[in-house]
Structures are given as structure tokens and as C-alpha cells.
mmCIF file of N, CA and C in Angstrom:
data_model
loop_
_atom_site.group_PDB
_atom_site.id
_atom_site.type_symbol
_atom_site.label_atom_id
_atom_site.label_comp_id
_atom_site.label_asym_id
_atom_site.label_seq_id
_atom_site.Cartn_x
_atom_site.Cartn_y
_atom_site.Cartn_z
ATOM 1 N N UNK A 1 -195.780 -159.145 -132.821
ATOM 2 C CA UNK A 1 -194.540 -159.575 -133.441
ATOM 3 C C UNK A 1 -194.546 -161.091 -133.600
ATOM 4 N N UNK A 2 -194.041 -161.568 -134.698
ATOM 5 C CA UNK A 2 -194.047 -162.992 -134.989
ATOM 6 C C UNK A 2 -193.053 -163.747 -134.123
ATOM 7 N N UNK A 3 -193.425 -164.980 -133.787
ATOM 8 C CA UNK A 3 -192.499 -165.875 -133.104
ATOM 9 C C UNK A 3 -192.163 -165.488 -131.673
ATOM 10 N N UNK A 4 -192.919 -164.608 -131.052
ATOM 11 C CA UNK A 4 -192.671 -164.255 -129.660
ATOM 12 C C UNK A 4 -191.539 -163.278 -129.433
ATOM 13 N N UNK A 5 -191.111 -162.592 -130.482
ATOM 14 C CA UNK A 5 -190.021 -161.616 -130.308
ATOM 15 C C UNK A 5 -190.401 -160.506 -129.344
ATOM 16 N N UNK A 6 -191.662 -160.072 -129.393
ATOM 17 C CA UNK A 6 -192.125 -159.012 -128.498
ATOM 18 C C UNK A 6 -192.040 -159.480 -127.040
ATOM 19 N N UNK A 7 -192.466 -160.705 -126.798
ATOM 20 C CA UNK A 7 -192.406 -161.251 -125.441
ATOM 21 C C UNK A 7 -190.964 -161.341 -124.955
ATOM 22 N N UNK A 8 -190.082 -161.829 -125.800
ATOM 23 C CA UNK A 8 -188.668 -161.927 -125.419
ATOM 24 C C UNK A 8 -188.059 -160.560 -125.175
ATOM 25 N N UNK A 9 -188.402 -159.603 -126.010
ATOM 26 C CA UNK A 9 -187.877 -158.244 -125.845
ATOM 27 C C UNK A 9 -188.367 -157.628 -124.539
ATOM 28 N N UNK A 10 -189.661 -157.776 -124.261
ATOM 29 C CA UNK A 10 -190.224 -157.213 -123.035
ATOM 30 C C UNK A 10 -189.636 -157.882 -121.795
ATOM 31 N N UNK A 11 -189.498 -159.195 -121.826
ATOM 32 C CA UNK A 11 -188.943 -159.917 -120.682
ATOM 33 C C UNK A 11 -187.477 -159.535 -120.460
ATOM 34 N N UNK A 12 -186.719 -159.427 -121.533
ATOM 35 C CA UNK A 12 -185.305 -159.061 -121.417
ATOM 36 C C UNK A 12 -185.158 -157.634 -120.885
ATOM 37 N N UNK A 13 -185.991 -156.734 -121.387
ATOM 38 C CA UNK A 13 -185.960 -155.347 -120.931
ATOM 39 C C UNK A 13 -186.276 -155.268 -119.441
ATOM 40 N N UNK A 14 -187.283 -156.000 -119.010
ATOM 41 C CA UNK A 14 -187.651 -156.024 -117.597
ATOM 42 C C UNK A 14 -186.530 -156.622 -116.758
ATOM 43 N N UNK A 15 -185.886 -157.653 -117.279
ATOM 44 C CA UNK A 15 -184.782 -158.313 -116.580
ATOM 45 C C UNK A 15 -183.604 -157.358 -116.378
ATOM 46 N N UNK A 16 -183.376 -156.475 -117.329
ATOM 47 C CA UNK A 16 -182.280 -155.509 -117.206
ATOM 48 C C UNK A 16 -182.643 -154.291 -116.363
ATOM 49 N N UNK A 17 -183.844 -153.776 -116.556
ATOM 50 C CA UNK A 17 -184.200 -152.502 -115.949
ATOM 51 C C UNK A 17 -184.703 -152.602 -114.511
ATOM 52 N N UNK A 18 -185.367 -153.685 -114.147
ATOM 53 C CA UNK A 18 -185.897 -153.802 -112.782
ATOM 54 C C UNK A 18 -184.788 -153.735 -111.727
ATOM 55 N N UNK A 19 -183.680 -154.462 -111.882
ATOM 56 C CA UNK A 19 -182.607 -154.329 -110.889
ATOM 57 C C UNK A 19 -182.008 -152.918 -110.838
ATOM 58 N N UNK A 20 -182.028 -152.221 -111.960
ATOM 59 C CA UNK A 20 -181.529 -150.853 -111.992
ATOM 60 C C UNK A 20 -182.412 -149.937 -111.142
ATOM 61 N N UNK A 21 -183.716 -150.102 -111.254
ATOM 62 C CA UNK A 21 -184.645 -149.320 -110.437
ATOM 63 C C UNK A 21 -184.436 -149.648 -108.954
ATOM 64 N N UNK A 22 -184.290 -150.922 -108.649
ATOM 65 C CA UNK A 22 -184.060 -151.334 -107.256
ATOM 66 C C UNK A 22 -182.779 -150.697 -106.719
ATOM 67 N N UNK A 23 -181.732 -150.724 -107.508
ATOM 68 C CA UNK A 23 -180.452 -150.150 -107.074
ATOM 69 C C UNK A 23 -180.565 -148.643 -106.847
ATOM 70 N N UNK A 24 -181.233 -147.945 -107.768
ATOM 71 C CA UNK A 24 -181.378 -146.497 -107.603
ATOM 72 C C UNK A 24 -182.215 -146.160 -106.372
ATOM 73 N N UNK A 25 -183.257 -146.946 -106.134
ATOM 74 C CA UNK A 25 -184.092 -146.694 -104.953
ATOM 75 C C UNK A 25 -183.332 -147.023 -103.664
ATOM 76 N N UNK A 26 -182.565 -148.087 -103.679
ATOM 77 C CA UNK A 26 -181.766 -148.429 -102.492
ATOM 78 C C UNK A 26 -180.750 -147.327 -102.198
ATOM 79 N N UNK A 27 -180.146 -146.791 -103.243
ATOM 80 C CA UNK A 27 -179.198 -145.693 -103.070
ATOM 81 C C UNK A 27 -179.885 -144.482 -102.436
ATOM 82 N N UNK A 28 -181.056 -144.144 -102.965
ATOM 83 C CA UNK A 28 -181.805 -143.014 -102.405
ATOM 84 C C UNK A 28 -182.168 -143.246 -100.943
ATOM 85 N N UNK A 29 -182.598 -144.459 -100.618
ATOM 86 C CA UNK A 29 -182.960 -144.766 -99.230
ATOM 87 C C UNK A 29 -181.740 -144.695 -98.314
ATOM 88 N N UNK A 30 -180.622 -145.187 -98.812
ATOM 89 C CA UNK A 30 -179.387 -145.119 -98.031
ATOM 90 C C UNK A 30 -178.955 -143.694 -97.770
ATOM 91 N N UNK A 31 -179.026 -142.871 -98.799
ATOM 92 C CA UNK A 31 -178.660 -141.467 -98.635
ATOM 93 C C UNK A 31 -179.621 -140.753 -97.689
ATOM 94 N N UNK A 32 -180.885 -141.078 -97.763
ATOM 95 C CA UNK A 32 -181.863 -140.461 -96.860
ATOM 96 C C UNK A 32 -181.588 -140.877 -95.416
ATOM 97 N N UNK A 33 -181.188 -142.119 -95.226
ATOM 98 C CA UNK A 33 -180.868 -142.596 -93.880
ATOM 99 C C UNK A 33 -179.642 -141.873 -93.336
ATOM 100 N N UNK A 34 -178.635 -141.719 -94.171
ATOM 101 C CA UNK A 34 -177.405 -141.057 -93.730
ATOM 102 C C UNK A 34 -177.607 -139.580 -93.411
ATOM 103 N N UNK A 35 -178.496 -138.941 -94.155
ATOM 104 C CA UNK A 35 -178.700 -137.504 -93.962
ATOM 105 C C UNK A 35 -179.856 -137.184 -93.027
ATOM 106 N N UNK A 36 -180.615 -138.197 -92.632
ATOM 107 C CA UNK A 36 -181.753 -137.966 -91.756
ATOM 108 C C UNK A 36 -182.948 -137.367 -92.473
ATOM 109 N N UNK A 37 -182.963 -137.457 -93.776
ATOM 110 C CA UNK A 37 -184.031 -136.883 -94.588
ATOM 111 C C UNK A 37 -185.288 -137.749 -94.521
ATOM 112 N N UNK A 38 -186.428 -137.110 -94.560
ATOM 113 C CA UNK A 38 -187.698 -137.838 -94.614
ATOM 114 C C UNK A 38 -188.336 -137.720 -95.993
ATOM 115 N N UNK A 39 -187.614 -137.199 -96.960
ATOM 116 C CA UNK A 39 -188.141 -137.006 -98.306
ATOM 117 C C UNK A 39 -188.449 -138.319 -99.015
ATOM 118 N N UNK A 40 -187.830 -139.394 -98.594
ATOM 119 C CA UNK A 40 -187.994 -140.662 -99.292
ATOM 120 C C UNK A 40 -189.326 -141.340 -98.998
ATOM 121 N N UNK A 41 -190.110 -140.788 -98.105
ATOM 122 C CA UNK A 41 -191.397 -141.389 -97.773
ATOM 123 C C UNK A 41 -192.279 -141.504 -99.014
ATOM 124 N N UNK A 42 -192.294 -140.495 -99.840
ATOM 125 C CA UNK A 42 -193.106 -140.531 -101.058
ATOM 126 C C UNK A 42 -192.639 -141.633 -101.994
ATOM 127 N N UNK A 43 -191.336 -141.812 -102.123
ATOM 128 C CA UNK A 43 -190.803 -142.862 -103.010
ATOM 129 C C UNK A 43 -191.143 -144.251 -102.470
ATOM 130 N N UNK A 44 -191.060 -144.414 -101.164
ATOM 131 C CA UNK A 44 -191.394 -145.718 -100.578
ATOM 132 C C UNK A 44 -192.874 -146.035 -100.762
ATOM 133 N N UNK A 45 -193.712 -145.039 -100.601
ATOM 134 C CA UNK A 45 -195.146 -145.238 -100.829
ATOM 135 C C UNK A 45 -195.395 -145.574 -102.292
ATOM 136 N N UNK A 46 -194.707 -144.889 -103.170
ATOM 137 C CA UNK A 46 -194.847 -145.133 -104.608
ATOM 138 C C UNK A 46 -194.445 -146.572 -104.961
ATOM 139 N N UNK A 47 -193.369 -147.071 -104.323
ATOM 140 C CA UNK A 47 -192.912 -148.438 -104.607
ATOM 141 C C UNK A 47 -194.028 -149.449 -104.366
ATOM 142 N N UNK A 48 -194.765 -149.271 -103.301
ATOM 143 C CA UNK A 48 -195.818 -150.218 -102.945
ATOM 144 C C UNK A 48 -197.056 -150.022 -103.813
ATOM 145 N N UNK A 49 -197.505 -148.790 -103.922
ATOM 146 C CA UNK A 49 -198.751 -148.550 -104.660
ATOM 147 C C UNK A 49 -198.630 -148.870 -106.143
ATOM 148 N N UNK A 50 -197.462 -148.605 -106.733
ATOM 149 C CA UNK A 50 -197.333 -148.900 -108.163
ATOM 150 C C UNK A 50 -197.312 -150.405 -108.419
ATOM 151 N N UNK A 51 -196.804 -151.177 -107.469
ATOM 152 C CA UNK A 51 -196.808 -152.636 -107.630
ATOM 153 C C UNK A 51 -198.229 -153.184 -107.546
ATOM 154 N N UNK A 52 -199.021 -152.629 -106.630
ATOM 155 C CA UNK A 52 -200.422 -153.072 -106.519
ATOM 156 C C UNK A 52 -201.191 -152.717 -107.788
ATOM 157 N N UNK A 53 -200.969 -151.530 -108.293
ATOM 158 C CA UNK A 53 -201.654 -151.105 -109.523
ATOM 159 C C UNK A 53 -201.209 -151.950 -110.713
ATOM 160 N N UNK A 54 -199.912 -152.232 -110.799
ATOM 161 C CA UNK A 54 -199.396 -153.044 -111.912
ATOM 162 C C UNK A 54 -199.947 -154.467 -111.841
ATOM 163 N N UNK A 55 -200.045 -155.017 -110.636
ATOM 164 C CA UNK A 55 -200.580 -156.373 -110.487
ATOM 165 C C UNK A 55 -202.042 -156.433 -110.931
ATOM 166 N N UNK A 56 -202.828 -155.440 -110.527
ATOM 167 C CA UNK A 56 -204.238 -155.411 -110.929
ATOM 168 C C UNK A 56 -204.366 -155.241 -112.439
ATOM 169 N N UNK A 57 -203.588 -154.325 -113.004
ATOM 170 C CA UNK A 57 -203.633 -154.085 -114.445
ATOM 171 C C UNK A 57 -203.164 -155.316 -115.217
ATOM 172 N N UNK A 58 -202.144 -155.976 -114.693
ATOM 173 C CA UNK A 58 -201.609 -157.172 -115.331
ATOM 174 C C UNK A 58 -202.639 -158.302 -115.346
ATOM 175 N N UNK A 59 -203.300 -158.508 -114.212
ATOM 176 C CA UNK A 59 -204.312 -159.567 -114.135
ATOM 177 C C UNK A 59 -205.465 -159.293 -115.099
ATOM 178 N N UNK A 60 -205.886 -158.051 -115.158
ATOM 179 C CA UNK A 60 -206.983 -157.691 -116.059
ATOM 180 C C UNK A 60 -206.560 -157.883 -117.519
ATOM 181 N N UNK A 61 -205.358 -157.427 -117.863
ATOM 182 C CA UNK A 61 -204.877 -157.566 -119.243
ATOM 183 C C UNK A 61 -204.738 -159.037 -119.632
ATOM 184 N N UNK A 62 -204.238 -159.856 -118.717
ATOM 185 C CA UNK A 62 -204.087 -161.284 -118.996
ATOM 186 C C UNK A 62 -205.453 -161.944 -119.202
ATOM 187 N N UNK A 63 -206.423 -161.565 -118.389
ATOM 188 C CA UNK A 63 -207.768 -162.122 -118.545
ATOM 189 C C UNK A 63 -208.396 -161.714 -119.869
ATOM 190 N N UNK A 64 -208.233 -160.449 -120.264
ATOM 191 C CA UNK A 64 -208.762 -160.004 -121.549
ATOM 192 C C UNK A 64 -208.077 -160.731 -122.703
ATOM 193 N N UNK A 65 -206.763 -160.908 -122.604
ATOM 194 C CA UNK A 65 -206.034 -161.619 -123.664
ATOM 195 C C UNK A 65 -206.502 -163.071 -123.757
ATOM 196 N N UNK A 66 -206.733 -163.696 -122.610
ATOM 197 C CA UNK A 66 -207.213 -165.082 -122.601
ATOM 198 C C UNK A 66 -208.609 -165.160 -123.212
ATOM 199 N N UNK A 67 -209.481 -164.245 -122.830
ATOM 200 C CA UNK A 67 -210.838 -164.250 -123.382
ATOM 201 C C UNK A 67 -210.818 -164.042 -124.891
ATOM 202 N N UNK A 68 -209.981 -163.124 -125.352
ATOM 203 C CA UNK A 68 -209.880 -162.865 -126.790
ATOM 204 C C UNK A 68 -209.371 -164.103 -127.526
ATOM 205 N N UNK A 69 -208.370 -164.750 -126.941
ATOM 206 C CA UNK A 69 -207.816 -165.952 -127.573
ATOM 207 C C UNK A 69 -208.856 -167.075 -127.628
ATOM 208 N N UNK A 70 -209.653 -167.184 -126.581
ATOM 209 C CA UNK A 70 -210.686 -168.228 -126.571
ATOM 210 C C UNK A 70 -211.773 -167.945 -127.598
ATOM 211 N N UNK A 71 -212.111 -166.667 -127.763
ATOM 212 C CA UNK A 71 -213.152 -166.310 -128.736
ATOM 213 C C UNK A 71 -212.686 -166.499 -130.169
ATOM 214 N N UNK A 72 -211.378 -166.399 -130.392
ATOM 215 C CA UNK A 72 -210.860 -166.561 -131.756
ATOM 216 C C UNK A 72 -210.314 -167.960 -132.006
ATOM 217 N N UNK A 73 -210.477 -168.849 -131.026
ATOM 218 C CA UNK A 73 -209.999 -170.235 -131.133
ATOM 219 C C UNK A 73 -208.510 -170.294 -131.480
ATOM 220 N N UNK A 74 -207.726 -169.483 -130.793
ATOM 221 C CA UNK A 74 -206.280 -169.450 -131.024
ATOM 222 C C UNK A 74 -205.634 -170.737 -130.525
ATOM 223 N N UNK A 75 -204.476 -171.039 -131.065
ATOM 224 C CA UNK A 75 -203.740 -172.228 -130.630
ATOM 225 C C UNK A 75 -203.236 -172.014 -129.199
ATOM 226 N N UNK A 76 -202.952 -173.092 -128.481
ATOM 227 C CA UNK A 76 -202.436 -172.933 -127.119
ATOM 228 C C UNK A 76 -201.148 -172.112 -127.066
ATOM 229 N N UNK A 77 -200.268 -172.293 -128.046
ATOM 230 C CA UNK A 77 -199.014 -171.536 -128.076
ATOM 231 C C UNK A 77 -199.276 -170.043 -128.258
ATOM 232 N N UNK A 78 -200.157 -169.720 -129.178
ATOM 233 C CA UNK A 78 -200.504 -168.324 -129.427
ATOM 234 C C UNK A 78 -201.193 -167.717 -128.206
ATOM 235 N N UNK A 79 -202.055 -168.486 -127.587
ATOM 236 C CA UNK A 79 -202.753 -168.023 -126.385
ATOM 237 C C UNK A 79 -201.766 -167.740 -125.257
ATOM 238 N N UNK A 80 -200.852 -168.671 -125.020
ATOM 239 C CA UNK A 80 -199.865 -168.496 -123.950
ATOM 240 C C UNK A 80 -199.006 -167.268 -124.195
ATOM 241 N N UNK A 81 -198.603 -167.057 -125.441
ATOM 242 C CA UNK A 81 -197.776 -165.896 -125.779
ATOM 243 C C UNK A 81 -198.563 -164.601 -125.571
ATOM 244 N N UNK A 82 -199.809 -164.561 -126.023
ATOM 245 C CA UNK A 82 -200.625 -163.358 -125.891
ATOM 246 C C UNK A 82 -200.890 -163.015 -124.429
ATOM 247 N N UNK A 83 -201.179 -164.028 -123.637
ATOM 248 C CA UNK A 83 -201.444 -163.800 -122.212
ATOM 249 C C UNK A 83 -200.170 -163.335 -121.515
ATOM 250 N N UNK A 84 -199.039 -163.941 -121.844
ATOM 251 C CA UNK A 84 -197.764 -163.548 -121.235
ATOM 252 C C UNK A 84 -197.386 -162.117 -121.601
ATOM 253 N N UNK A 85 -197.530 -161.773 -122.869
ATOM 254 C CA UNK A 85 -197.222 -160.406 -123.304
ATOM 255 C C UNK A 85 -198.114 -159.394 -122.595
ATOM 256 N N UNK A 86 -199.399 -159.715 -122.496
ATOM 257 C CA UNK A 86 -200.340 -158.804 -121.842
ATOM 258 C C UNK A 86 -200.026 -158.653 -120.355
ATOM 259 N N UNK A 87 -199.616 -159.733 -119.719
ATOM 260 C CA UNK A 87 -199.321 -159.694 -118.287
ATOM 261 C C UNK A 87 -198.038 -158.917 -117.993
ATOM 262 N N UNK A 88 -197.047 -158.984 -118.870
ATOM 263 C CA UNK A 88 -195.773 -158.291 -118.656
ATOM 264 C C UNK A 88 -195.841 -156.792 -118.931
ATOM 265 N N UNK A 89 -196.692 -156.408 -119.856
ATOM 266 C CA UNK A 89 -196.720 -155.020 -120.319
ATOM 267 C C UNK A 89 -196.893 -153.985 -119.198
ATOM 268 N N UNK A 90 -197.829 -154.157 -118.261
ATOM 269 C CA UNK A 90 -197.977 -153.144 -117.201
ATOM 270 C C UNK A 90 -196.730 -152.987 -116.332
ATOM 271 N N UNK A 91 -196.044 -154.084 -116.068
ATOM 272 C CA UNK A 91 -194.819 -153.998 -115.267
ATOM 273 C C UNK A 91 -193.713 -153.293 -116.031
ATOM 274 N N UNK A 92 -193.538 -153.666 -117.286
ATOM 275 C CA UNK A 92 -192.504 -153.054 -118.106
ATOM 276 C C UNK A 92 -192.698 -151.558 -118.260
ATOM 277 N N UNK A 93 -193.954 -151.149 -118.438
ATOM 278 C CA UNK A 93 -194.268 -149.727 -118.605
ATOM 279 C C UNK A 93 -193.831 -148.945 -117.362
ATOM 280 N N UNK A 94 -194.137 -149.474 -116.194
ATOM 281 C CA UNK A 94 -193.788 -148.779 -114.954
ATOM 282 C C UNK A 94 -192.283 -148.787 -114.693
ATOM 283 N N UNK A 95 -191.648 -149.897 -114.988
ATOM 284 C CA UNK A 95 -190.199 -149.983 -114.763
ATOM 285 C C UNK A 95 -189.463 -148.998 -115.665
ATOM 286 N N UNK A 96 -189.835 -148.938 -116.940
ATOM 287 C CA UNK A 96 -189.188 -147.987 -117.856
ATOM 288 C C UNK A 96 -189.407 -146.546 -117.398
ATOM 289 N N UNK A 97 -190.601 -146.246 -116.957
ATOM 290 C CA UNK A 97 -190.903 -144.897 -116.462
ATOM 291 C C UNK A 97 -190.054 -144.584 -115.224
ATOM 292 N N UNK A 98 -189.898 -145.558 -114.331
ATOM 293 C CA UNK A 98 -189.092 -145.348 -113.127
ATOM 294 C C UNK A 98 -187.614 -145.164 -113.454
ATOM 295 N N UNK A 99 -187.108 -145.906 -114.421
ATOM 296 C CA UNK A 99 -185.703 -145.744 -114.817
ATOM 297 C C UNK A 99 -185.474 -144.314 -115.291
ATOM 298 N N UNK A 100 -186.344 -143.828 -116.156
ATOM 299 C CA UNK A 100 -186.201 -142.458 -116.668
ATOM 300 C C UNK A 100 -186.313 -141.437 -115.534
ATOM 301 N N UNK A 101 -187.300 -141.612 -114.678
ATOM 302 C CA UNK A 101 -187.538 -140.656 -113.600
ATOM 303 C C UNK A 101 -186.403 -140.662 -112.582
ATOM 304 N N UNK A 102 -185.986 -141.840 -112.141
ATOM 305 C CA UNK A 102 -184.942 -141.924 -111.111
ATOM 306 C C UNK A 102 -183.569 -141.528 -111.666
ATOM 307 N N UNK A 103 -183.301 -141.851 -112.925
ATOM 308 C CA UNK A 103 -182.014 -141.485 -113.520
ATOM 309 C C UNK A 103 -181.929 -139.984 -113.739
ATOM 310 N N UNK A 104 -183.061 -139.319 -113.896
ATOM 311 C CA UNK A 104 -183.073 -137.886 -114.129
ATOM 312 C C UNK A 104 -182.966 -137.048 -112.873
ATOM 313 N N UNK A 105 -183.099 -137.688 -111.706
ATOM 314 C CA UNK A 105 -183.011 -136.933 -110.447
ATOM 315 C C UNK A 105 -181.583 -136.498 -110.193
ATOM 316 N N UNK A 106 -181.453 -135.307 -109.683
ATOM 317 C CA UNK A 106 -180.139 -134.803 -109.310
ATOM 318 C C UNK A 106 -179.996 -134.937 -107.814
ATOM 319 N N UNK A 107 -178.903 -135.633 -107.376
ATOM 320 C CA UNK A 107 -178.645 -135.983 -105.999
ATOM 321 C C UNK A 107 -178.706 -134.915 -105.033
#
């Protein structure tokens, strides 16, 4: 997208949806604590493992975007935008998936 609209859209989406995922997970953890349920163990494990996977995927995507920009002699502005977009994408993908999954759960 021209002019960084994709980057702004992805960053704004992440800014809105990440706190929603945190709130839904906190609610689930609170309810599990009140009821004595151990079902939340899988969700807590998922919270950690998905962040590690997203960080690794993000670093790899950013490195590939940087290498591509260097090979095409892109401007610094274009390079920064491409690297930023590539780095945000793995996080945004997981956050959107979590919003859909957690919102679809029945209490």
C-alpha cells in the first residue's frame, strides 16, 4: 500500500485488538481461579509459546525484508516501512486469530 497505509492499519489494528485479547484472557483466568478449574493451563501455555513463535517469525520476516530492500537499493524510508510491516505482521495475525477464538468461546 502506498504511503505506509498498510503499516498504519496493521499498527492500529494491533493497538485495538491486543488489549482485547489480554482482557479476555484475564477474565478466563479469573473465572478459573474462582471455580478452581485447571482448564486454563492450556491457554496460559499458549500465551507464552505463541509469543515466542511470533517473535522468531517477526525477526525472520524483518531480516528478509531488510535483505530484499538492500538488494533492490530501496530508499531508507521505503526500507524502514517494509521492515516494520514485515515485523508487525506475525503479531497481528496471531492477535486477530486469538480475538476470533476467544470471542467465540462460550463461558
